[in-house]
Short mmCIF file of C-alpha atoms and ligand atoms in Angstrom, two decimals:
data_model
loop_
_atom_site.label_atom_id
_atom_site.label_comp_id
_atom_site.label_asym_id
_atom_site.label_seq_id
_atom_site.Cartn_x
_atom_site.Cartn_y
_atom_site.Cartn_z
CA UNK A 30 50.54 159.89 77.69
CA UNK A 31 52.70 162.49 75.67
CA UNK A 32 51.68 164.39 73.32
CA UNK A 33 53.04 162.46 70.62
CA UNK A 34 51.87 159.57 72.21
CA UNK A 35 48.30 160.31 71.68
CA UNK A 36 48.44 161.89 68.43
CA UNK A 37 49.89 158.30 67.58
CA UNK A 38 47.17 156.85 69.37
CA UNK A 39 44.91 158.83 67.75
CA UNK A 40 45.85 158.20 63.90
CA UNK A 41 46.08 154.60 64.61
CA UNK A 42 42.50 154.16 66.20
CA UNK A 43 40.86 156.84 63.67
CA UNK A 44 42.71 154.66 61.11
CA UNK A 45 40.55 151.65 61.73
CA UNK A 46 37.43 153.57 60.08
CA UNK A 47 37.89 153.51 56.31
CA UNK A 48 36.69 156.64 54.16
CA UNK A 49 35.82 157.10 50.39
CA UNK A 50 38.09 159.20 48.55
CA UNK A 51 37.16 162.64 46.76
CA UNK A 52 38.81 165.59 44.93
CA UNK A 53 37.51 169.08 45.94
CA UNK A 54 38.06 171.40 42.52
CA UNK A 55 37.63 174.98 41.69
CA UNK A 56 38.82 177.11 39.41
CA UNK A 57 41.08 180.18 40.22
CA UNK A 58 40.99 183.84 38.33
CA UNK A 59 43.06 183.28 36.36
CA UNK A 60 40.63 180.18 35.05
CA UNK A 61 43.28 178.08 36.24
CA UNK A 62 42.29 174.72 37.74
CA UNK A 63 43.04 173.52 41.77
CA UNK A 64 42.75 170.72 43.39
CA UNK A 65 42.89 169.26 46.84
CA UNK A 66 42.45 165.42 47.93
CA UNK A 67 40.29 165.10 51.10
CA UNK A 68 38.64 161.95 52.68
CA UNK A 69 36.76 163.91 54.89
CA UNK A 70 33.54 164.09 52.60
CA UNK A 71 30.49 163.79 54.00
CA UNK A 72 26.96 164.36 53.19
CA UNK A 73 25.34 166.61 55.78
CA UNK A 74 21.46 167.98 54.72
CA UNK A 75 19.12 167.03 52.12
CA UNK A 76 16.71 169.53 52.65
CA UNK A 77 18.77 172.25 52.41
CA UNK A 78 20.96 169.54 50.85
CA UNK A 79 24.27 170.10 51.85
CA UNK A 80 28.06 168.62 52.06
CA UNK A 81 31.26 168.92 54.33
CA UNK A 82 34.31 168.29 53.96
CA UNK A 83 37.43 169.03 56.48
CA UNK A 84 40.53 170.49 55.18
CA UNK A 85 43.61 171.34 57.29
CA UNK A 86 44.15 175.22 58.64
CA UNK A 87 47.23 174.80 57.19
CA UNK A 88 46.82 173.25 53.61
CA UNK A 89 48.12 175.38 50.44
CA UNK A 90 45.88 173.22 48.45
CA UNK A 91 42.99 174.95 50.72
CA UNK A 92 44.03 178.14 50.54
CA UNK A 93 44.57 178.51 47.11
CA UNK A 94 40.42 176.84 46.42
CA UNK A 95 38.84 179.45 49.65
CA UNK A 96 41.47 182.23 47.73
CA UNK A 97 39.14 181.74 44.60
CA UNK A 98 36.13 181.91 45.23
CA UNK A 99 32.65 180.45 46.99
CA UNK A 100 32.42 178.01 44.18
CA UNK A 101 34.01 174.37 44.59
CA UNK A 102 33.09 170.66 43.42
CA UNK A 103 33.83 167.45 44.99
CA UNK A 104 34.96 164.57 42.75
CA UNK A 105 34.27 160.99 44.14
CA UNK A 106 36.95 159.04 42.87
CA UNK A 107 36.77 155.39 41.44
CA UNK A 108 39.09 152.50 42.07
CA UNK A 109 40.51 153.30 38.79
CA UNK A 110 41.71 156.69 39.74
CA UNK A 111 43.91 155.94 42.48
CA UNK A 112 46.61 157.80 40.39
CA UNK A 113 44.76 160.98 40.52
CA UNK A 114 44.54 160.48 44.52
CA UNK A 115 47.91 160.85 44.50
CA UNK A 116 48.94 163.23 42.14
CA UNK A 117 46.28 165.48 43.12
CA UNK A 118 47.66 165.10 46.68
CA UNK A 119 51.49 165.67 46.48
CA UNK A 120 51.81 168.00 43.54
CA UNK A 121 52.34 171.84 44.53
CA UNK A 122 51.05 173.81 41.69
CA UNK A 123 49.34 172.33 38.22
CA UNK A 124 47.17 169.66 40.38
CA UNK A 125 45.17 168.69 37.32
CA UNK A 126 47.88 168.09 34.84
CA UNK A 127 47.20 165.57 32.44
CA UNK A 128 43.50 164.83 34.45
CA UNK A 129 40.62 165.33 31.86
CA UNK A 130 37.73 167.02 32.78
CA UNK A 131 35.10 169.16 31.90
CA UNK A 132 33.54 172.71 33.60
CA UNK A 133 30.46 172.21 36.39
CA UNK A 134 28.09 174.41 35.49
CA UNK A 135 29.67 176.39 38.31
CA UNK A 136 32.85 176.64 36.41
CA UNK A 137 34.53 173.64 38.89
CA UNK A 138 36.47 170.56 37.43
CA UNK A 139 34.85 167.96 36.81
CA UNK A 140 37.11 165.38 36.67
CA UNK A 141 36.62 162.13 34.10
CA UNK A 142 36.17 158.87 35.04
CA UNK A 143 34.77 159.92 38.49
CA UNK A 144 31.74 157.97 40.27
CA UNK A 145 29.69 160.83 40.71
CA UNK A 146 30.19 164.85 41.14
CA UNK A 147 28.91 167.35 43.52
CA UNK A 148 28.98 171.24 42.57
CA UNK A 149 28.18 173.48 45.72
CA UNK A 150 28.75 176.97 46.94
CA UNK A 151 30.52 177.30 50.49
CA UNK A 152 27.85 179.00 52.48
CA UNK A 153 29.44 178.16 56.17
CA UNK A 154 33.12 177.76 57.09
CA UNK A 155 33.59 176.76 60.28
CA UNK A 156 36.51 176.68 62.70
CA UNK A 157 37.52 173.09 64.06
CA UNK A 158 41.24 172.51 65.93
CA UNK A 159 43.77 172.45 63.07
CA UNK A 160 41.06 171.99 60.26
CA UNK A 161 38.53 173.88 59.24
CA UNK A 162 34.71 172.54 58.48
CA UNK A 163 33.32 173.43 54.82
CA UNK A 164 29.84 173.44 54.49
CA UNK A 165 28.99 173.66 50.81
CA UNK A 166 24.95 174.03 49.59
CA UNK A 167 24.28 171.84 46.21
CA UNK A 168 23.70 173.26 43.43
CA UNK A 169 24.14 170.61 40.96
CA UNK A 170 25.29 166.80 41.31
CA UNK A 171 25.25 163.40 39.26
CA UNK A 172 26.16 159.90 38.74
CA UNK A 173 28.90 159.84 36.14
CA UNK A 174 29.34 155.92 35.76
CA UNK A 175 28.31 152.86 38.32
CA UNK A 176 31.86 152.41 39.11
CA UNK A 177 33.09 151.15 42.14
CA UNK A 178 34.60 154.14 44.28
CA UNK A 179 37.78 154.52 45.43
CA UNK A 180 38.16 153.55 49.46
CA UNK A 181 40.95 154.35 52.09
CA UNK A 182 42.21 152.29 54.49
CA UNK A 183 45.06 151.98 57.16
CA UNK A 184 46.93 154.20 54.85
CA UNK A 185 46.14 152.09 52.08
CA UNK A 186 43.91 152.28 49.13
CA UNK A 187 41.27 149.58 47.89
CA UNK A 188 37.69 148.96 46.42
CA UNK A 189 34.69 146.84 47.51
CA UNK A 190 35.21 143.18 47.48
CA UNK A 191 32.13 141.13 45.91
CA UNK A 192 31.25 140.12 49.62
CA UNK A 193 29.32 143.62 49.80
CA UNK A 194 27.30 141.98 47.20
CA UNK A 195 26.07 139.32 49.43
CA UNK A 196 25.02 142.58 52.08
CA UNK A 197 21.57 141.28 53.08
CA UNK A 198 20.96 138.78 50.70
CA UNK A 199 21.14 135.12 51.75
CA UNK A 200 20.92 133.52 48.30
CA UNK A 201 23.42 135.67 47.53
CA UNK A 202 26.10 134.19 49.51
CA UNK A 203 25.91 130.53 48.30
CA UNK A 204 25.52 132.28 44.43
CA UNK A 205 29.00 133.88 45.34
CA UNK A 206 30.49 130.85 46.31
CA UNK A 207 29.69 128.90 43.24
CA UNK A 208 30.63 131.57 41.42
CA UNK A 209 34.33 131.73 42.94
CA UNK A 210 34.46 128.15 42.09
CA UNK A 211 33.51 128.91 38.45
CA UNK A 212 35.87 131.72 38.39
CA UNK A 213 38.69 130.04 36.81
CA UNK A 214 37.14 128.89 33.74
CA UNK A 215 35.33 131.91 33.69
CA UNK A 216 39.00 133.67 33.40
CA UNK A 217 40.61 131.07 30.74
CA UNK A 218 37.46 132.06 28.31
CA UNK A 219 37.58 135.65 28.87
CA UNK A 220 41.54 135.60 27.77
CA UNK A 221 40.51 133.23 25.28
CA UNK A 222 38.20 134.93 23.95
CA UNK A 223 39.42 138.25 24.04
CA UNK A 224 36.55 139.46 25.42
CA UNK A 225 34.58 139.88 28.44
CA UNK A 226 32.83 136.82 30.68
CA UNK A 227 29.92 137.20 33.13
CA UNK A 228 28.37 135.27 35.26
CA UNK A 229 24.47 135.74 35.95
CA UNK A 230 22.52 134.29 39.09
CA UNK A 231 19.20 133.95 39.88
CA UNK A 232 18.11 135.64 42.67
CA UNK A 233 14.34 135.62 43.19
CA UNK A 234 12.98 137.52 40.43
CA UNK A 235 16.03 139.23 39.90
CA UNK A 236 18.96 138.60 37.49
CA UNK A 237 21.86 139.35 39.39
CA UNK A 238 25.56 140.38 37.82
CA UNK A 239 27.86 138.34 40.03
CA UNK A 240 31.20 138.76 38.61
CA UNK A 241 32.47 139.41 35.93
CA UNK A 242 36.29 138.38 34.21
CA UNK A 243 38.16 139.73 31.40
CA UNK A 244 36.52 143.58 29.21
CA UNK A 245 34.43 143.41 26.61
CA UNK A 246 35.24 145.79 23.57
CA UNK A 247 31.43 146.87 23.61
CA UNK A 248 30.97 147.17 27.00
CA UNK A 249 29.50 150.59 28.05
CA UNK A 250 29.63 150.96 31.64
CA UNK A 251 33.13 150.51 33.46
CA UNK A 252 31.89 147.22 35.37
CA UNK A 253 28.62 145.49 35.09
CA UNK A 254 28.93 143.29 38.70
CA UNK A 255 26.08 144.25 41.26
CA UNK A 256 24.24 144.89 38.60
CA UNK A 257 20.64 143.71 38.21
CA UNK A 258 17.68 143.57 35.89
CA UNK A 259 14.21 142.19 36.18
CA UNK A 260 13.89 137.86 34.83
CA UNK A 261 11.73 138.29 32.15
CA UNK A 262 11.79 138.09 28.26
CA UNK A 263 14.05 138.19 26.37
CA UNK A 264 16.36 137.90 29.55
CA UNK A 265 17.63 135.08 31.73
CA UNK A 266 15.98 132.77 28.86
CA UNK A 267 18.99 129.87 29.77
CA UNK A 268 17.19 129.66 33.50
CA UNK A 269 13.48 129.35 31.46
CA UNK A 270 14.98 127.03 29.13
CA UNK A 271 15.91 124.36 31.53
CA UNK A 272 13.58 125.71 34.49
CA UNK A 273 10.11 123.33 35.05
CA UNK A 274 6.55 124.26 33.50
CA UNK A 275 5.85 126.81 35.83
CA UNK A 276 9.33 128.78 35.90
CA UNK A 277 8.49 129.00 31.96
CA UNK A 278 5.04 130.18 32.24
CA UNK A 279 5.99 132.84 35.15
CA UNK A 280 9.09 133.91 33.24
CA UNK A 281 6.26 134.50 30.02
CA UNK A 282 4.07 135.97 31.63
CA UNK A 283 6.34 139.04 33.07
CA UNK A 284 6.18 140.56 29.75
CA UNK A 285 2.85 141.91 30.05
CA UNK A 286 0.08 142.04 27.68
CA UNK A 287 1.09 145.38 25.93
CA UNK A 288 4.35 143.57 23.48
CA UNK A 289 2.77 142.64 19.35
CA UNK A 290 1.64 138.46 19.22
CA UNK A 291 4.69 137.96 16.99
CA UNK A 292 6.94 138.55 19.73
CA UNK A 293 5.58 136.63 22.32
CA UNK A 294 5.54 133.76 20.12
CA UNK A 295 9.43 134.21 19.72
CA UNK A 296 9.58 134.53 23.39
CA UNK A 297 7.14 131.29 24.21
CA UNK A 298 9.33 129.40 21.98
CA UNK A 299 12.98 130.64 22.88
CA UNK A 300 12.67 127.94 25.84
CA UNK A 301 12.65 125.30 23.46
CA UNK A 302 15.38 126.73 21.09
CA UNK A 303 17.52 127.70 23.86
CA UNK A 304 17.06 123.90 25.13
CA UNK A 305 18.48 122.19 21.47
CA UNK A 306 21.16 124.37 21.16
CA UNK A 307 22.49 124.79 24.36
CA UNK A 308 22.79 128.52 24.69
CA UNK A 309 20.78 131.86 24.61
CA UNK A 310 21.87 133.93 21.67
CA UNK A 311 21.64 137.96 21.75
CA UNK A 312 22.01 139.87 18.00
CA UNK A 313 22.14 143.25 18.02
CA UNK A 314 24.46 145.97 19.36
CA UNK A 315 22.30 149.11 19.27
CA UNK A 316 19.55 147.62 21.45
CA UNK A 317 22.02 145.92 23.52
CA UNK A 318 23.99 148.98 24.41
CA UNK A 319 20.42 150.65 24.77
CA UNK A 320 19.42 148.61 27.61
CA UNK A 321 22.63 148.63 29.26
CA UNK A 322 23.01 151.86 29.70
CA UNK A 323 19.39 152.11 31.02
CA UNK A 324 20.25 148.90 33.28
CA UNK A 325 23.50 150.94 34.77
CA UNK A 326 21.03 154.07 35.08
CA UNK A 327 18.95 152.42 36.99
CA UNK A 328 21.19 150.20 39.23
CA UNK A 329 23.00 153.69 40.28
CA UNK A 330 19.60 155.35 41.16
CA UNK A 331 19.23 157.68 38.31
CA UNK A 332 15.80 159.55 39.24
CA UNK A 333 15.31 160.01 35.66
CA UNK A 334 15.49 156.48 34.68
CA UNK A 335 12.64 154.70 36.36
CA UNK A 336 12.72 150.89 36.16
CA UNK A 337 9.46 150.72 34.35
CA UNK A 338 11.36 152.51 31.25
CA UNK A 339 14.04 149.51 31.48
CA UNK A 340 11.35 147.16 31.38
CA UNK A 341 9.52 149.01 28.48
CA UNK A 342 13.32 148.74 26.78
CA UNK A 343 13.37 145.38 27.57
CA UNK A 344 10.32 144.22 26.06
CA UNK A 345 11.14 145.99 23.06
CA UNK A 346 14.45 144.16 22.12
CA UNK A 347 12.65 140.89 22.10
CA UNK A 348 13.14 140.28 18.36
CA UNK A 349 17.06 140.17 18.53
CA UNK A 350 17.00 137.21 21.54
CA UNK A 351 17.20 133.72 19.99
CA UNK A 352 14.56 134.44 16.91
CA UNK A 353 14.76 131.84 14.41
CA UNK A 354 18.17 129.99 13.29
CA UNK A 355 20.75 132.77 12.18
CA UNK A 356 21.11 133.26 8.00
CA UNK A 357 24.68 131.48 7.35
CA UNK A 358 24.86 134.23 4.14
CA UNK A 359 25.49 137.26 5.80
CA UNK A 360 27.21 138.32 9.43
CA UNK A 361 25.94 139.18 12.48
CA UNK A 362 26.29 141.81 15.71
CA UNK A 363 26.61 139.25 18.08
CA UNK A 364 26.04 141.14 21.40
CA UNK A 365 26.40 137.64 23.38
CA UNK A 366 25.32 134.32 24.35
CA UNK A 367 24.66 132.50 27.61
CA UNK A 368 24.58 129.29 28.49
CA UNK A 369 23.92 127.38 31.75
CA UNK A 370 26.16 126.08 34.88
CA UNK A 371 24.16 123.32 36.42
CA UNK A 372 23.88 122.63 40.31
CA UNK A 373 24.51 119.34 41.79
CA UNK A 374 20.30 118.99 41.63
CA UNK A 375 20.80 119.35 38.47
CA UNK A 376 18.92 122.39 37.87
CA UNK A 377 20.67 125.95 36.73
CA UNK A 378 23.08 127.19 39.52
CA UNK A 379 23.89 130.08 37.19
CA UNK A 380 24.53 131.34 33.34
CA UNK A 381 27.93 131.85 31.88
CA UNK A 382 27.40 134.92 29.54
CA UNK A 383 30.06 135.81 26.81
CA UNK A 384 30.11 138.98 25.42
CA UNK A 385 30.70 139.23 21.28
CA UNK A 386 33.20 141.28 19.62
CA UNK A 387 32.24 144.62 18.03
CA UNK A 388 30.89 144.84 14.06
CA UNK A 389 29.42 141.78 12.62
CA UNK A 390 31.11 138.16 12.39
CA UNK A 391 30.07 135.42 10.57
CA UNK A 392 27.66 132.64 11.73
CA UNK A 393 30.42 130.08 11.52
CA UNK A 394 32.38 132.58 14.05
CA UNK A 395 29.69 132.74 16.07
CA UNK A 396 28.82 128.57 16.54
CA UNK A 397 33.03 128.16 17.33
CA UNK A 398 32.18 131.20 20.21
CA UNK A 399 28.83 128.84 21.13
CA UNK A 400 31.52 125.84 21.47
CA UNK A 401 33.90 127.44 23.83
CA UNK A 402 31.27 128.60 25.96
CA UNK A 403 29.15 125.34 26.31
CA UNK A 404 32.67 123.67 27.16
CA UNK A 405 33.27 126.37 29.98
CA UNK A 406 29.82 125.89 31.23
CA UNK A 407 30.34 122.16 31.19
CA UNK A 408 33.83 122.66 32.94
CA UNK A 409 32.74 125.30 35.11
CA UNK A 410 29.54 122.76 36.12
CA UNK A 411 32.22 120.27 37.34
CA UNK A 412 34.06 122.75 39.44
CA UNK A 413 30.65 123.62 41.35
CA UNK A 414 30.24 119.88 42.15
CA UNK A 415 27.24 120.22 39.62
CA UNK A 416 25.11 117.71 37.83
CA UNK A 417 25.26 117.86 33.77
CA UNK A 418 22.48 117.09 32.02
CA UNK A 419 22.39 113.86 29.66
CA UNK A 420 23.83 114.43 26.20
CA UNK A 421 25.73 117.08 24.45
CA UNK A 422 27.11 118.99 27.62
CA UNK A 423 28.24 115.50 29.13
CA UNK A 424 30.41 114.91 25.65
CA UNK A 425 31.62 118.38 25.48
CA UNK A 426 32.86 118.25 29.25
CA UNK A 427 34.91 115.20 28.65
C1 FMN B 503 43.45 159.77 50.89
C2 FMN B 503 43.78 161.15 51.37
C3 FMN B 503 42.86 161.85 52.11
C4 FMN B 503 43.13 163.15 52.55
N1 FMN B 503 42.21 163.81 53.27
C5 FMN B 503 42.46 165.07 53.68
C6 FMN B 503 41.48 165.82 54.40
O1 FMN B 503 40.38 165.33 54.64
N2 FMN B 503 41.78 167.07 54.79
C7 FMN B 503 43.01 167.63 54.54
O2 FMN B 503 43.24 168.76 54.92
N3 FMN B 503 43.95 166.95 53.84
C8 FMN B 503 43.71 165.71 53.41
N4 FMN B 503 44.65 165.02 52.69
C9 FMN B 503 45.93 165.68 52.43
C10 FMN B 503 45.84 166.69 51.29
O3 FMN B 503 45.42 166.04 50.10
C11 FMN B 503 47.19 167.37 51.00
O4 FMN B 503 48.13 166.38 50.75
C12 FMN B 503 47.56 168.20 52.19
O5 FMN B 503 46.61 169.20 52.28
C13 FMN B 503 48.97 168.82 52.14
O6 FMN B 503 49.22 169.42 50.93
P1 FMN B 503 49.08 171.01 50.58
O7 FMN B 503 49.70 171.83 51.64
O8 FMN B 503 49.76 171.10 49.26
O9 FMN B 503 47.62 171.25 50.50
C14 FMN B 503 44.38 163.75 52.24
C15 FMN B 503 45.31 163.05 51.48
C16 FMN B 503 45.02 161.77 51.03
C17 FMN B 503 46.03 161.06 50.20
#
């Protein structure tokens, strides 16, 4: 083979392995910023914990970020920042332009919107063909968001289809293709709506974020799908509602014996409530963004978020989750309601969860939002081949 012939060969069979995407930053004398796109990141130690990455001998970008110093942080990008890739890549001078971000505590970019940063110190650099091998020691790192990251492909970017979901998880895949089936209506709501649209499975004792369509205006983290949080009051109330005796009583009895009598009772009847009107109801914005930034904590492995403190959160916002009829005299923060998607056994395949505007509307707004959704769920229970219930879903799927 030629030369050229196997550094063709080479670039097309090392382009069958797909990378993540990153952004090594420093910050020059001058207290200018630099930048440099790389996809060779890669973790190397934990203990000393330490990170690679490979930049080319001949790189400007390079020199410039060795020329300033031992200091450097890597960025992982997100799917959302595929515009940074690229202007971080092919501009000569003023990488950052435009980018917002804040100082590491090493003095490094870091840039907004990320997944997560790293701030090291180069201790080794080592010599490697045409490229060069960066060993940086951490000195500081964290999760920024649980945002999907940024991958690269056969010269092509993309993100993580839902399949990786299903990784491992059995139920999973038959959840995922009920919800595909659902996804239409799921869509027509959402733009409906205005808002955002989830849909929630039931995955052993797990309440699993299977997709997601449209944004809600409250939503905190950048998307909620993968995202899961223990079944157990005031949660996942639609699959105690219509679940048997026992599915009640086990769902119940998750919320421990340290939460006040009053709020049990609210819990021990939501079952019921949920069952006449048709939907789970959520009021309250505070404790809803509360335990949804805990939930996203703890879904992206945040040591200082343990999942006992999102259950202690969750027991706590019991009082806002389908309490007594709402007062018609005054609005409401509606943070969302949920209501079910039946299987073709007729039990709960999954919940359709829509997510309320910001501020307070009034209870009438509220029971028009509870209409739309019942008649998705309905519609959406067709799609799946699923059995309705006798009653008011039947009428309101017609
Ligand atoms: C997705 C992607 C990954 C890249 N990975 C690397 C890498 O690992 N190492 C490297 O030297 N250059 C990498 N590059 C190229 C650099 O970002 C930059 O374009 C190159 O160093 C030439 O520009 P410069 O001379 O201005 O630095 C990558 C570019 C892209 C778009």
């Amino acid at each position: 083979m030629t030369t050229d012939t196997v550094a063709a060969r080479f670039r097309q069979v090392l382009g069958q392995y797909p990378t993540g995407v990153v952004v090594v930053t420093a910050t020059d004398a001058d207290g200018q910023p630099l930048g440099m796109t790389v996809g060779t990141f890669s973790s190397v130690s934990l203990d000393p914990p330490l990170v690679a990455f490979m930049p080319q001998k001949n790189s400007g970008s390079w020199a410039a970020i060795r020329a300033a110093g031992s200091r450097f942080c890597i960025n992982i990008l997100s799917d959302t920042q595929e515009a940074v890739c690229r202007q971080v890549a092919t501009r000569k001078t003023d990488k950052l332009a435009g980018i917002p971000w804040r100082p590491s505590a090493g003095g490094s970019p870091i840039i907004e919107a990320s997944v997560a940063f790293v701030d090291c110190e180069t201790v080794a650099v080592h010599d490697a063909g045409d490229h060069e091998i960066v060993i940086g020691l951490v000195t500081d790192l964290d999760v920024l968001g649980a945002t999907n990251p940024l991958l690269f492909f056969r010269g092509g970017y993309g993100s993580f289809l839902p399949q990786s979901l299903a990784a491992g998880d059995a139920d999973l895949v038959d959840q995922l293709r009920l919800v595909d089936l659902a996804r239409p209506h799921m869509e027509e709501l959402a733009a409906d709506c205005d808002s955002e649209v989830t849909a929630i499975s039931l995955v052993r004792d797990e309440l699993v974020l299977t997709a997601a369509a449209g944004r809600a205006k409250t939503a905190q983290s950048p998307t909620r799908v993968g995202q899961r949080v223990p079944f157990m009051p005031p949660l996942g109330g639609v699959f105690a509602a219509w679940g048997d005796d026992r599915l009640r009583q086990h769902w119940l009895d998750r919320l421990g014996s340290d939460v006040p009598e009053h709020q049990v009772e609210i819990q021990r009847q939501a079952p019921d409530r949920i069952l006449e009107r048709g939907y789970s109801i959520a009021i309250g914005h505070t404790d809803g963004e509360r335990l949804e930034s805990l939930s996203t904590k703890v879904n992206s492995k945040d040591p200082e978020v343990s999942s006992d403190t999102l259950r202690d959160a969750i027991k706590r916002v019991t009082v806002g989750y389908n309490a007594g009829d709402l007062d018609e005299s005054v609005s409401h923060e509606l943070r969302s309601l949920s209501a079910p998607v039946f299987g073709p056994d007729g039990s709960v395949a999954l919940t359709l969860t829509l997510w309320g505007p910001p501020g307070r509307i009034s209870t009438a707004a509220i029971h028009q939002y509870a209409e739309r959704l019942i008649d998705t769920a309905a519609a959406a229970t067709l799609a799946v081949g699923g059995m309705l219930p006798s009653g008011r879903l039947q009428e309101s799927a017609r």
